[in-house]
Amino acid sequence: MDIPRIFNITESAHRIHNPFTAEKLATLGAALRLEPEMRLLDLGSGSGEMLCTWSRDYGITGVGVDMSQLFSEQAKRRAEELGVTDRVSFIHNDAAGFMAEEKVDVAACLGATWIGGGVAGSIALLEKSLRPEGIILIGEPYWVKKPSSDDVAKGCLAGSVSDFLLLPDLVASFGDLGYDVVEMVLADREGWDRYEAAKWFTMRRWLKENPNDELAKEIRKTLTSEPVRYATYTREYLGWGAFALMAR
């Protein structure tokens, strides 16, 4: 069980697997008003930076679940580096259908809502692990400006224009599901650059070290095309944010 190998390659040097910088992640933690011993569940936890740094800074406890063997191992090492192995743990598993053994104060899914088949399904899944008056944290892309065609949307690596909403419509959709939006922190272009451009350096180094690998041609093709694709499409059209929700 693992994610497609190309993602393990291109994001192997990432600590944060979404367009948040460390500063944005810290801002989000402060915005949630975290307190010692609050419990968090993170579905699609990646390399564990959110749980580990928040545990260090706020004394929270938590569990992260991720399908990537590499990222799960990196998360465990990060917990050791920050001295929080007694407060956070990471499980290499499919997060789809996962429920915490003990109800949590914050249930999160940042940038992996495919786990629940979309935003609504992911919220419904997270709700099963949440204590009353707890917070659901959803990370999701949105259109900064609506693409003029599906071809432009595909340039942003979406399937079609209908895959994402404009920000006001995304925020409104949470209300339609019966939730108050109590906080939000949005990525900026610096965050997008750090998330996307860091992949290029990683790919270049990987190609030098693995010239005969079966994925070398695909990685070479991706490195050649990605900078222009990103600068033309994603950077201009796509936003990303983390939204804190509480049931009405």
Short mmCIF file of C-alpha atoms in Angstrom, two decimals:
data_model
loop_
_atom_site.label_atom_id
_atom_site.label_comp_id
_atom_site.label_asym_id
_atom_site.label_seq_id
_atom_site.Cartn_x
_atom_site.Cartn_y
_atom_site.Cartn_z
CA MET A 1 0.00 0.00 0.00
CA ASP A 2 1.44 3.32 -1.07
CA ILE A 3 0.79 6.43 -3.12
CA PRO A 4 2.06 6.52 -6.75
CA ARG A 5 5.84 6.42 -6.68
CA ILE A 6 6.23 9.66 -8.64
CA PHE A 7 4.81 11.62 -5.69
CA ASN A 8 7.21 9.92 -3.30
CA ILE A 9 9.99 11.08 -5.61
CA THR A 10 8.92 14.65 -6.37
CA GLU A 11 7.91 15.50 -2.78
CA SER A 12 10.56 13.49 -0.96
CA ALA A 13 12.28 16.67 0.28
CA HIS A 14 9.05 18.37 1.37
CA ARG A 15 8.14 18.77 5.00
CA ILE A 16 4.77 20.29 4.13
CA HIS A 17 2.86 18.64 1.28
CA ASN A 18 0.59 21.56 0.44
CA PRO A 19 1.10 25.25 -0.47
CA PHE A 20 1.59 26.38 3.15
CA THR A 21 4.92 27.71 4.36
CA ALA A 22 6.07 26.99 7.91
CA GLU A 23 4.87 30.48 8.82
CA LYS A 24 1.38 29.81 7.43
CA LEU A 25 1.22 26.52 9.31
CA ALA A 26 2.13 28.35 12.51
CA THR A 27 -0.52 30.97 11.78
CA LEU A 28 -3.11 28.24 11.38
CA GLY A 29 -2.15 26.66 14.70
CA ALA A 30 -2.49 30.01 16.46
CA ALA A 31 -5.82 30.66 14.73
CA LEU A 32 -7.24 27.42 16.11
CA ARG A 33 -6.43 28.54 19.69
CA LEU A 34 -4.83 25.23 20.53
CA GLU A 35 -4.31 24.31 24.16
CA PRO A 36 -2.20 21.64 25.90
CA GLU A 37 -3.55 18.09 25.72
CA MET A 38 -6.07 18.84 22.99
CA ARG A 39 -6.30 15.82 20.69
CA LEU A 40 -5.95 15.99 16.91
CA LEU A 41 -6.54 13.53 14.10
CA ASP A 42 -4.86 14.23 10.75
CA LEU A 43 -5.98 12.15 7.77
CA GLY A 44 -3.41 12.38 5.00
CA SER A 45 -0.76 13.59 7.45
CA GLY A 46 2.16 13.47 5.00
CA SER A 47 5.52 13.99 6.69
CA GLY A 48 3.88 15.02 9.95
CA GLU A 49 4.98 18.64 10.11
CA MET A 50 1.61 19.95 11.30
CA LEU A 51 1.16 17.51 14.18
CA CYS A 52 4.81 17.61 15.23
CA THR A 53 5.23 21.38 15.29
CA TRP A 54 1.87 21.98 16.94
CA SER A 55 2.70 19.38 19.59
CA ARG A 56 6.01 21.13 20.23
CA ASP A 57 4.45 24.60 20.33
CA TYR A 58 1.13 23.89 22.08
CA GLY A 59 1.50 20.55 23.85
CA ILE A 60 -1.27 18.89 21.83
CA THR A 61 -1.45 15.13 21.25
CA GLY A 62 -2.38 13.53 17.98
CA VAL A 63 -2.46 10.75 15.43
CA GLY A 64 -1.61 11.06 11.74
CA VAL A 65 -2.57 8.57 9.04
CA ASP A 66 -0.99 8.46 5.58
CA MET A 67 -0.71 5.99 2.70
CA SER A 68 2.87 6.91 1.84
CA GLN A 69 5.41 4.64 3.49
CA LEU A 70 8.14 7.24 2.90
CA PHE A 71 6.18 10.15 4.32
CA SER A 72 5.06 8.11 7.35
CA GLU A 73 8.69 7.25 8.11
CA GLN A 74 9.67 10.90 7.70
CA ALA A 75 6.89 11.90 10.11
CA LYS A 76 8.19 9.54 12.76
CA ARG A 77 11.71 10.93 12.36
CA ARG A 78 10.37 14.48 12.60
CA ALA A 79 8.63 13.61 15.87
CA GLU A 80 11.95 12.33 17.20
CA GLU A 81 13.75 15.49 16.04
CA LEU A 82 11.25 17.73 17.86
CA GLY A 83 11.03 15.54 20.95
CA VAL A 84 7.31 14.83 20.71
CA THR A 85 7.23 11.06 20.21
CA ASP A 86 5.37 10.70 23.51
CA ARG A 87 2.54 12.91 22.24
CA VAL A 88 2.10 12.13 18.54
CA SER A 89 2.05 8.92 16.53
CA PHE A 90 1.85 8.12 12.84
CA ILE A 91 0.15 5.21 11.13
CA HIS A 92 0.98 4.01 7.64
CA ASN A 93 -2.48 3.13 6.39
CA ASP A 94 -5.28 4.09 4.04
CA ALA A 95 -7.06 6.98 5.77
CA ALA A 96 -10.32 6.30 3.94
CA GLY A 97 -12.80 5.18 6.59
CA PHE A 98 -10.34 5.72 9.45
CA MET A 99 -11.84 6.74 12.79
CA ALA A 100 -9.98 7.71 15.96
CA GLU A 101 -10.25 5.34 18.90
CA GLU A 102 -10.85 8.33 21.18
CA LYS A 103 -12.84 11.40 20.14
CA VAL A 104 -10.67 14.37 19.16
CA ASP A 105 -10.86 18.14 19.50
CA VAL A 106 -9.68 18.79 15.93
CA ALA A 107 -10.18 16.42 12.99
CA ALA A 108 -8.22 17.47 9.92
CA CYS A 109 -7.85 16.56 6.27
CA LEU A 110 -5.63 19.06 4.49
CA GLY A 111 -5.39 18.64 0.74
CA ALA A 112 -6.53 15.00 0.69
CA THR A 113 -10.32 15.16 0.51
CA TRP A 114 -10.23 12.36 -2.07
CA ILE A 115 -10.07 10.23 1.10
CA GLY A 116 -13.80 10.79 1.59
CA GLY A 117 -14.71 11.11 -2.07
CA GLY A 118 -14.73 14.91 -1.89
CA VAL A 119 -15.27 17.68 0.63
CA ALA A 120 -18.71 16.57 1.84
CA GLY A 121 -17.66 12.96 2.28
CA SER A 122 -14.45 13.92 4.07
CA ILE A 123 -16.33 16.17 6.48
CA ALA A 124 -18.76 13.33 7.21
CA LEU A 125 -15.84 10.99 7.88
CA LEU A 126 -14.04 13.46 10.15
CA GLU A 127 -17.25 14.12 12.09
CA LYS A 128 -17.23 10.48 13.26
CA SER A 129 -14.00 11.11 15.22
CA LEU A 130 -14.95 14.53 16.59
CA ARG A 131 -16.13 15.39 20.08
CA PRO A 132 -19.12 17.74 20.47
CA GLU A 133 -18.13 21.34 19.72
CA GLY A 134 -14.94 20.13 18.08
CA ILE A 135 -13.37 21.62 14.96
CA ILE A 136 -13.13 20.08 11.51
CA LEU A 137 -10.19 21.36 9.50
CA ILE A 138 -10.40 21.05 5.72
CA GLY A 139 -7.68 22.05 3.26
CA GLU A 140 -8.96 22.52 -0.27
CA PRO A 141 -8.11 24.24 -3.56
CA TYR A 142 -10.33 26.95 -5.03
CA TRP A 143 -10.29 29.11 -8.14
CA VAL A 144 -8.76 32.54 -7.63
CA LYS A 145 -10.27 33.34 -11.00
CA LYS A 146 -12.50 30.96 -12.89
CA PRO A 147 -10.82 29.35 -15.91
CA SER A 148 -12.37 30.17 -19.27
CA SER A 149 -12.34 26.53 -20.36
CA ASP A 150 -11.70 23.00 -19.23
CA ASP A 151 -8.37 23.13 -21.10
CA VAL A 152 -7.20 25.91 -18.79
CA ALA A 153 -8.46 23.93 -15.79
CA LYS A 154 -6.47 20.92 -16.98
CA GLY A 155 -3.43 23.18 -17.13
CA CYS A 156 -3.96 23.54 -13.37
CA LEU A 157 -4.04 19.72 -13.13
CA ALA A 158 -7.81 19.75 -12.53
CA GLY A 159 -10.10 17.54 -14.56
CA SER A 160 -12.47 20.36 -15.47
CA VAL A 161 -13.61 23.82 -14.32
CA SER A 162 -16.26 22.16 -12.16
CA ASP A 163 -13.65 20.42 -10.00
CA PHE A 164 -13.18 23.52 -7.82
CA LEU A 165 -15.22 26.54 -6.70
CA LEU A 166 -14.46 30.21 -6.39
CA LEU A 167 -13.57 31.14 -2.81
CA PRO A 168 -16.97 32.72 -1.92
CA ASP A 169 -18.75 29.65 -3.29
CA LEU A 170 -16.46 27.27 -1.41
CA VAL A 171 -17.07 29.12 1.85
CA ALA A 172 -20.81 29.12 1.18
CA SER A 173 -20.74 25.38 0.50
CA PHE A 174 -19.64 24.69 4.07
CA GLY A 175 -22.73 26.52 5.31
CA ASP A 176 -24.88 24.45 2.97
CA LEU A 177 -23.48 21.36 4.72
CA GLY A 178 -24.52 22.74 8.11
CA TYR A 179 -21.23 24.18 9.34
CA ASP A 180 -20.04 27.58 10.50
CA VAL A 181 -16.70 28.69 9.09
CA VAL A 182 -14.96 29.89 12.27
CA GLU A 183 -11.47 30.51 10.82
CA MET A 184 -9.57 30.33 7.57
CA VAL A 185 -5.94 30.69 6.54
CA LEU A 186 -5.17 31.01 2.84
CA ALA A 187 -1.99 30.12 0.98
CA ASP A 188 -0.21 32.86 -0.93
CA ARG A 189 1.99 32.76 -4.01
CA GLU A 190 5.11 32.34 -1.91
CA GLY A 191 3.60 29.18 -0.46
CA TRP A 192 2.67 27.90 -3.90
CA ASP A 193 6.20 28.61 -5.16
CA ARG A 194 7.75 26.74 -2.25
CA TYR A 195 5.46 23.77 -2.74
CA GLU A 196 5.78 23.50 -6.52
CA ALA A 197 9.26 24.82 -7.30
CA ALA A 198 10.93 22.67 -4.64
CA LYS A 199 9.82 19.64 -6.63
CA TRP A 200 11.96 20.74 -9.58
CA PHE A 201 15.19 20.78 -7.60
CA THR A 202 14.30 17.41 -6.09
CA MET A 203 13.62 15.95 -9.56
CA ARG A 204 16.90 17.31 -10.93
CA ARG A 205 18.90 15.72 -8.13
CA TRP A 206 16.97 12.46 -8.41
CA LEU A 207 17.68 12.24 -12.14
CA LYS A 208 21.39 12.65 -11.55
CA GLU A 209 21.35 9.85 -8.98
CA ASN A 210 18.95 7.54 -10.86
CA PRO A 211 19.59 7.94 -14.63
CA ASN A 212 18.61 4.36 -15.44
CA ASP A 213 15.51 4.12 -13.27
CA GLU A 214 12.28 3.04 -15.00
CA LEU A 215 10.72 6.41 -14.10
CA ALA A 216 13.66 8.50 -15.33
CA LYS A 217 12.04 9.40 -18.67
CA GLU A 218 8.79 10.41 -16.98
CA ILE A 219 10.60 12.50 -14.38
CA ARG A 220 12.70 14.13 -17.11
CA LYS A 221 9.56 15.00 -19.09
CA THR A 222 7.88 16.38 -15.96
CA LEU A 223 10.87 18.53 -15.02
CA THR A 224 11.00 19.94 -18.54
CA SER A 225 7.33 20.94 -18.62
CA GLU A 226 6.38 21.75 -15.03
CA PRO A 227 7.96 25.19 -14.53
CA VAL A 228 6.16 26.70 -17.53
CA ARG A 229 2.90 24.87 -16.78
CA TYR A 230 2.91 26.04 -13.18
CA ALA A 231 3.79 29.65 -14.04
CA THR A 232 1.16 29.77 -16.77
CA TYR A 233 -1.75 28.08 -15.02
CA THR A 234 -1.60 27.06 -11.35
CA ARG A 235 0.11 30.21 -10.12
CA GLU A 236 -2.47 32.43 -11.83
CA TYR A 237 -5.69 30.53 -11.31
CA LEU A 238 -5.52 28.26 -8.26
CA GLY A 239 -5.73 29.11 -4.58
CA TRP A 240 -5.61 26.89 -1.54
CA GLY A 241 -6.83 27.34 1.99
CA ALA A 242 -7.45 25.67 5.33
CA PHE A 243 -10.95 26.17 6.70
CA ALA A 244 -11.97 25.56 10.33
CA LEU A 245 -15.58 24.40 10.65
CA MET A 246 -17.96 23.80 13.54
CA ALA A 247 -21.35 22.14 13.24
CA ARG A 248 -24.31 24.47 13.66
#
